[in-house]
Structures are given as structure tokens and as C-alpha cells.
Amino acid sequence: MEQSIDLKEKIILQFFKKFGAVLILVSILVGLASSVAYLELKTPVYQSSGQLVQNDNNGNLLNSYKQFIYSSKFETLMKKKIQASSWQKYKENSNYTTELSFDSNSPFFTLKVSSSNAKYSIFLANTAMEVLMSNIGRYLSGANISIVSVAKESGRAVSKSHVGMIGMIVAMLVFILLSLFMFAKEMLVGKIKNSYFIEEYYGIKNMGTISISKNKD
């Protein structure tokens, strides 16, 4: 049993010694290609943001602002603004996400909006800040907000960790499948390539060769 296990290990080690570099290189290249393809084929998402500040430094209200922008009331107010704008006929005008972020020890906070259209994201970010400033006082006493910077540009939002994970998973799958295919092809298919094949993979010394010829009548 021990000899059998040693023999199997030697065959596997010899295989990866011979083909390991090629398998790794091909897997990495395919993984990188899949990451690039994912970025090209995936519908782009553009994010635009503006910065605001709570004027009296009362940072405790920022969590309440966050709850408000996730509410149905805020969504309704945004919809009215969109319908009254030049974007009312835009087919994807309801497909966007809004996010509010802030540091715990700062009165400043950022309002971000993401959509599949760069210019629309800028419009939405500025509109969201306007809606927040104009309406939050009706529902929350003590709200005192000013805009620090308006949204002027938008950038493509890309999750590097997500793209990297896709490339890594594809590379691993390619490595496993290609290894199995090449191992089966090398060990189970075809003829012994030369007189050193048995010695190379099985560790059996080459004692010589025997020529076999067929007698012709």
C-alpha cells in the first residue's frame, strides 16, 4: 500500500513538474481575460456625488437623514422632480440607487447616486441634495443643512474586489479542468512516447529495449 501511494504521488509530482508552469500561465491569462470581458459586457454604472454639512455640528442627525433618503417619501419626491425635468422620457429614469455616507465624528456627509447614465447620475445627485434640504425640516426638527459642493462629474463605479474574485474563480476552474484533461491525455490516451516514459513517470529503470518485427511470408 505504501509503495502504491508513493508511486501515485511521484506520477502527480512529475506531471506538474513537466506541465505546471504552462497550466499556471494559461489559467492566469484566461482569468485576466474573463475579468476584462466582465467589465466590457456588464452594463456600466456611473456614480456622482455631492457633499453637504450639518451646520450646527449635530452629527447625531445624520443617521436620520440616511433613513429619510431610503424612505418611500423621498422616492416619491424624487419621482416628481424627475417627471418635471428633461429626463421624464428617459426609459431608465427609475433605475438608480441613492446612498448617504458620513464619518462618525464629522458633520460633513456625502450623498451619492448611481445609474447607467453618467449625465443622469449628476442630475440625480444634485436633485437628491435639493430634495433633502427642502423637505427634511418637515419631518425632523433641528435639521440645518448646507451644500458644500455640488455634483459636477460622474465616474464609473467598479468593485475591484468583485472583478478580482471573478478572475480568480475562473483561473482556478481553468487550472483544475485543464490539469485533469492534460493528465488524462498524458497517462491514459495514446502510446508510450519513448523508452524513458516509464522511468520518468513510474520510476522503473529502463533495462533496455526489445525490437519486435513481424515476419513476412
mmCIF file of C-alpha atoms in Angstrom:
data_model
loop_
_atom_site.group_PDB
_atom_site.id
_atom_site.type_symbol
_atom_site.label_atom_id
_atom_site.label_comp_id
_atom_site.label_asym_id
_atom_site.label_seq_id
_atom_site.Cartn_x
_atom_site.Cartn_y
_atom_site.Cartn_z
ATOM 1 C CA MET A 1 0.000 0.000 0.000
ATOM 2 C CA GLU A 2 2.807 2.419 0.892
ATOM 3 C CA GLN A 3 4.571 1.690 -2.408
ATOM 4 C CA SER A 4 1.298 2.287 -4.263
ATOM 5 C CA ILE A 5 0.784 5.681 -2.585
ATOM 6 C CA ASP A 6 4.403 6.675 -3.226
ATOM 7 C CA LEU A 7 4.040 5.740 -6.888
ATOM 8 C CA LYS A 8 0.868 7.819 -7.304
ATOM 9 C CA GLU A 9 2.479 10.798 -5.636
ATOM 10 C CA LYS A 10 5.525 10.507 -7.861
ATOM 11 C CA ILE A 11 3.384 10.390 -11.004
ATOM 12 C CA ILE A 12 1.443 13.507 -9.957
ATOM 13 C CA LEU A 13 4.581 15.417 -8.957
ATOM 14 C CA GLN A 14 6.279 14.513 -12.207
ATOM 15 C CA PHE A 15 3.241 15.653 -14.172
ATOM 16 C CA PHE A 16 3.129 19.083 -12.519
ATOM 17 C CA LYS A 17 6.892 19.409 -12.798
ATOM 18 C CA LYS A 18 6.514 18.970 -16.536
ATOM 19 C CA PHE A 19 3.324 20.962 -17.171
ATOM 20 C CA GLY A 20 2.843 23.116 -14.043
ATOM 21 C CA ALA A 21 4.286 26.339 -15.474
ATOM 22 C CA VAL A 22 2.140 26.081 -18.607
ATOM 23 C CA LEU A 23 -1.006 25.322 -16.601
ATOM 24 C CA ILE A 24 -0.467 28.284 -14.275
ATOM 25 C CA LEU A 25 0.302 30.686 -17.129
ATOM 26 C CA VAL A 26 -2.744 29.661 -19.169
ATOM 27 C CA SER A 27 -5.008 29.855 -16.096
ATOM 28 C CA ILE A 28 -3.798 33.366 -15.217
ATOM 29 C CA LEU A 29 -4.258 34.597 -18.780
ATOM 30 C CA VAL A 30 -7.782 33.175 -19.006
ATOM 31 C CA GLY A 31 -8.622 34.634 -15.574
ATOM 32 C CA LEU A 32 -7.443 38.089 -16.643
ATOM 33 C CA ALA A 33 -9.341 37.805 -19.917
ATOM 34 C CA SER A 34 -12.532 36.877 -18.067
ATOM 35 C CA SER A 35 -12.181 39.921 -15.775
ATOM 36 C CA VAL A 36 -11.768 42.223 -18.779
ATOM 37 C CA ALA A 37 -14.710 40.575 -20.559
ATOM 38 C CA TYR A 38 -16.865 41.003 -17.454
ATOM 39 C CA LEU A 39 -16.103 44.739 -17.365
ATOM 40 C CA GLU A 40 -16.839 45.113 -21.078
ATOM 41 C CA LEU A 41 -20.071 43.114 -21.123
ATOM 42 C CA LYS A 42 -21.519 44.305 -17.815
ATOM 43 C CA THR A 43 -23.814 47.313 -18.009
ATOM 44 C CA PRO A 44 -21.722 50.246 -16.728
ATOM 45 C CA VAL A 45 -22.743 52.021 -13.533
ATOM 46 C CA TYR A 46 -21.843 55.685 -13.099
ATOM 47 C CA GLN A 47 -21.708 57.305 -9.690
ATOM 48 C CA SER A 48 -21.938 61.007 -8.924
ATOM 49 C CA SER A 49 -21.822 62.666 -5.522
ATOM 50 C CA GLY A 50 -22.140 65.967 -3.685
ATOM 51 C CA GLN A 51 -21.140 66.972 -0.189
ATOM 52 C CA LEU A 52 -23.302 68.574 2.485
ATOM 53 C CA VAL A 53 -22.845 69.679 6.086
ATOM 54 C CA GLN A 54 -24.979 69.835 9.209
ATOM 55 C CA ASN A 55 -24.390 73.484 10.164
ATOM 56 C CA ASP A 56 -24.661 73.189 13.947
ATOM 57 C CA ASN A 57 -22.246 70.230 14.074
ATOM 58 C CA ASN A 58 -25.022 67.975 15.355
ATOM 59 C CA GLY A 59 -23.791 64.746 13.777
ATOM 60 C CA ASN A 60 -26.465 62.723 15.584
ATOM 61 C CA LEU A 61 -28.965 63.771 12.904
ATOM 62 C CA LEU A 62 -27.032 62.196 10.043
ATOM 63 C CA ASN A 63 -28.451 58.721 10.686
ATOM 64 C CA SER A 64 -31.935 60.242 10.447
ATOM 65 C CA TYR A 65 -31.035 61.817 7.100
ATOM 66 C CA LYS A 66 -29.892 58.408 5.930
ATOM 67 C CA GLN A 67 -33.207 56.844 6.920
ATOM 68 C CA PHE A 68 -35.075 59.591 5.089
ATOM 69 C CA ILE A 69 -33.335 59.073 1.720
ATOM 70 C CA TYR A 70 -34.193 55.359 1.909
ATOM 71 C CA SER A 71 -37.863 56.084 2.625
ATOM 72 C CA SER A 72 -40.777 55.871 0.197
ATOM 73 C CA LYS A 73 -41.487 59.567 0.806
ATOM 74 C CA PHE A 74 -38.057 60.547 -0.528
ATOM 75 C CA GLU A 75 -38.550 58.242 -3.519
ATOM 76 C CA THR A 76 -41.886 59.912 -4.288
ATOM 77 C CA LEU A 77 -40.369 63.400 -4.064
ATOM 78 C CA MET A 78 -37.532 62.374 -6.376
ATOM 79 C CA LYS A 79 -40.011 60.932 -8.872
ATOM 80 C CA LYS A 80 -41.887 64.228 -9.019
ATOM 81 C CA LYS A 81 -38.673 66.122 -9.690
ATOM 82 C CA ILE A 82 -37.685 63.684 -12.438
ATOM 83 C CA GLN A 83 -41.087 63.892 -14.121
ATOM 84 C CA ALA A 84 -40.832 67.679 -14.136
ATOM 85 C CA SER A 85 -37.389 67.637 -15.762
ATOM 86 C CA SER A 86 -35.978 66.957 -19.231
ATOM 87 C CA TRP A 87 -35.349 63.350 -18.100
ATOM 88 C CA GLN A 88 -39.044 62.488 -17.862
ATOM 89 C CA LYS A 89 -38.975 60.472 -21.109
ATOM 90 C CA TYR A 90 -35.738 58.670 -20.294
ATOM 91 C CA LYS A 91 -36.654 54.977 -20.216
ATOM 92 C CA GLU A 92 -34.342 54.148 -17.325
ATOM 93 C CA ASN A 93 -35.252 57.134 -15.168
ATOM 94 C CA SER A 94 -36.398 54.937 -12.276
ATOM 95 C CA ASN A 95 -33.308 52.725 -12.262
ATOM 96 C CA TYR A 96 -30.933 54.361 -9.824
ATOM 97 C CA THR A 97 -29.669 53.962 -6.281
ATOM 98 C CA THR A 98 -29.042 56.590 -3.630
ATOM 99 C CA GLU A 99 -26.558 56.337 -0.787
ATOM 100 C CA LEU A 100 -25.618 58.609 2.106
ATOM 101 C CA SER A 101 -22.297 58.163 3.882
ATOM 102 C CA PHE A 102 -20.502 60.012 6.668
ATOM 103 C CA ASP A 103 -17.813 59.732 9.320
ATOM 104 C CA SER A 104 -18.988 59.356 12.886
ATOM 105 C CA ASN A 105 -17.034 62.370 14.188
ATOM 106 C CA SER A 106 -17.793 64.807 11.383
ATOM 107 C CA PRO A 107 -20.833 66.971 10.486
ATOM 108 C CA PHE A 108 -19.998 66.556 6.790
ATOM 109 C CA PHE A 109 -21.714 63.863 4.751
ATOM 110 C CA THR A 110 -21.794 62.699 1.136
ATOM 111 C CA LEU A 111 -24.823 61.880 -0.974
ATOM 112 C CA LYS A 112 -24.100 59.507 -3.869
ATOM 113 C CA VAL A 113 -26.341 58.441 -6.720
ATOM 114 C CA SER A 114 -25.611 55.648 -9.210
ATOM 115 C CA SER A 115 -27.229 54.929 -12.568
ATOM 116 C CA SER A 116 -26.327 53.600 -16.013
ATOM 117 C CA ASN A 117 -26.086 57.115 -17.490
ATOM 118 C CA ALA A 118 -23.258 59.451 -16.472
ATOM 119 C CA LYS A 119 -25.148 62.715 -17.044
ATOM 120 C CA TYR A 120 -28.283 61.352 -15.399
ATOM 121 C CA SER A 121 -26.276 60.465 -12.301
ATOM 122 C CA ILE A 122 -25.074 64.070 -11.996
ATOM 123 C CA PHE A 123 -28.641 65.345 -12.334
ATOM 124 C CA LEU A 124 -29.900 62.855 -9.743
ATOM 125 C CA ALA A 125 -27.186 63.692 -7.222
ATOM 126 C CA ASN A 126 -27.936 67.423 -7.343
ATOM 127 C CA THR A 127 -31.685 66.783 -7.305
ATOM 128 C CA ALA A 128 -31.362 64.466 -4.305
ATOM 129 C CA MET A 129 -29.464 67.122 -2.346
ATOM 130 C CA GLU A 130 -32.131 69.684 -3.217
ATOM 131 C CA VAL A 131 -34.957 67.340 -2.173
ATOM 132 C CA LEU A 132 -33.214 66.515 1.087
ATOM 133 C CA MET A 133 -32.600 70.162 2.016
ATOM 134 C CA SER A 134 -36.108 71.280 1.037
ATOM 135 C CA ASN A 135 -38.061 68.562 2.820
ATOM 136 C CA ILE A 136 -36.156 67.122 5.753
ATOM 137 C CA GLY A 137 -37.199 70.031 8.016
ATOM 138 C CA ARG A 138 -40.839 68.947 7.706
ATOM 139 C CA TYR A 139 -40.096 65.617 9.338
ATOM 140 C CA LEU A 140 -37.108 66.337 11.572
ATOM 141 C CA SER A 141 -36.665 69.322 13.860
ATOM 142 C CA GLY A 142 -33.138 70.657 14.144
ATOM 143 C CA ALA A 143 -32.269 69.911 10.532
ATOM 144 C CA ASN A 144 -29.958 72.633 9.262
ATOM 145 C CA ILE A 145 -28.145 71.604 6.084
ATOM 146 C CA SER A 146 -25.962 73.449 3.597
ATOM 147 C CA ILE A 147 -24.415 72.231 0.356
ATOM 148 C CA VAL A 148 -20.626 72.206 0.417
ATOM 149 C CA SER A 149 -20.074 71.021 -3.150
ATOM 150 C CA VAL A 150 -22.495 70.149 -5.936
ATOM 151 C CA ALA A 151 -22.159 67.147 -8.231
ATOM 152 C CA LYS A 152 -20.231 68.145 -11.360
ATOM 153 C CA GLU A 153 -18.959 64.862 -12.747
ATOM 154 C CA SER A 154 -19.539 61.134 -12.534
ATOM 155 C CA GLY A 155 -17.211 58.179 -12.644
ATOM 156 C CA ARG A 156 -17.732 54.540 -13.425
ATOM 157 C CA ALA A 157 -18.307 52.572 -10.257
ATOM 158 C CA VAL A 158 -16.263 49.369 -10.335
ATOM 159 C CA SER A 159 -15.885 46.905 -7.485
ATOM 160 C CA LYS A 160 -12.247 45.836 -7.813
ATOM 161 C CA SER A 161 -12.707 43.038 -5.288
ATOM 162 C CA HIS A 162 -15.679 41.634 -7.243
ATOM 163 C CA VAL A 163 -13.845 41.757 -10.567
ATOM 164 C CA GLY A 164 -10.758 40.195 -8.972
ATOM 165 C CA MET A 165 -12.858 37.424 -7.428
ATOM 166 C CA ILE A 166 -14.384 36.564 -10.815
ATOM 167 C CA GLY A 167 -10.933 36.374 -12.412
ATOM 168 C CA MET A 168 -9.628 34.221 -9.560
ATOM 169 C CA ILE A 169 -12.541 31.770 -9.700
ATOM 170 C CA VAL A 170 -12.242 31.399 -13.482
ATOM 171 C CA ALA A 171 -8.468 30.900 -13.215
ATOM 172 C CA MET A 172 -8.925 28.159 -10.589
ATOM 173 C CA LEU A 173 -11.564 26.371 -12.657
ATOM 174 C CA VAL A 174 -9.388 26.519 -15.768
ATOM 175 C CA PHE A 175 -6.396 25.192 -13.836
ATOM 176 C CA ILE A 176 -8.363 22.238 -12.422
ATOM 177 C CA LEU A 177 -10.127 21.296 -15.653
ATOM 178 C CA LEU A 178 -7.044 21.741 -17.833
ATOM 179 C CA SER A 179 -4.954 19.717 -15.373
ATOM 180 C CA LEU A 180 -7.433 16.844 -15.451
ATOM 181 C CA PHE A 181 -7.636 16.946 -19.247
ATOM 182 C CA MET A 182 -3.870 17.023 -19.784
ATOM 183 C CA PHE A 183 -3.247 14.360 -17.132
ATOM 184 C CA ALA A 184 -5.763 12.017 -18.744
ATOM 185 C CA LYS A 185 -4.285 12.718 -22.175
ATOM 186 C CA GLU A 186 -0.744 12.147 -20.942
ATOM 187 C CA MET A 187 -1.386 8.960 -18.959
ATOM 188 C CA LEU A 188 -4.387 7.264 -20.497
ATOM 189 C CA VAL A 189 -4.520 8.182 -24.178
ATOM 190 C CA GLY A 190 -2.150 7.250 -26.949
ATOM 191 C CA LYS A 191 1.095 5.301 -26.990
ATOM 192 C CA ILE A 192 4.210 5.387 -24.840
ATOM 193 C CA LYS A 193 6.164 8.241 -26.363
ATOM 194 C CA ASN A 194 9.697 6.950 -25.889
ATOM 195 C CA SER A 195 11.842 4.434 -23.997
ATOM 196 C CA TYR A 196 12.150 6.745 -20.973
ATOM 197 C CA PHE A 197 8.424 7.337 -20.416
ATOM 198 C CA ILE A 198 8.043 4.513 -17.882
ATOM 199 C CA GLU A 199 11.144 5.573 -15.989
ATOM 200 C CA GLU A 200 10.083 9.242 -15.991
ATOM 201 C CA TYR A 201 6.605 8.695 -14.556
ATOM 202 C CA TYR A 202 6.750 5.342 -12.756
ATOM 203 C CA GLY A 203 10.342 5.282 -11.563
ATOM 204 C CA ILE A 204 11.045 1.926 -13.165
ATOM 205 C CA LYS A 205 14.584 1.800 -14.522
ATOM 206 C CA ASN A 206 14.977 1.388 -18.228
ATOM 207 C CA MET A 207 16.673 -2.005 -18.621
ATOM 208 C CA GLY A 208 16.777 -1.875 -22.384
ATOM 209 C CA THR A 209 14.561 -2.157 -25.408
ATOM 210 C CA ILE A 210 13.278 -5.055 -27.435
ATOM 211 C CA SER A 211 12.666 -4.698 -31.136
ATOM 212 C CA ILE A 212 9.644 -6.567 -32.377
ATOM 213 C CA SER A 213 9.326 -7.299 -36.032
ATOM 214 C CA LYS A 214 6.758 -9.230 -37.991
ATOM 215 C CA ASN A 215 7.961 -11.998 -40.264
ATOM 216 C CA LYS A 216 6.648 -11.685 -43.730
ATOM 217 C CA ASP A 217 5.791 -14.884 -45.551
#
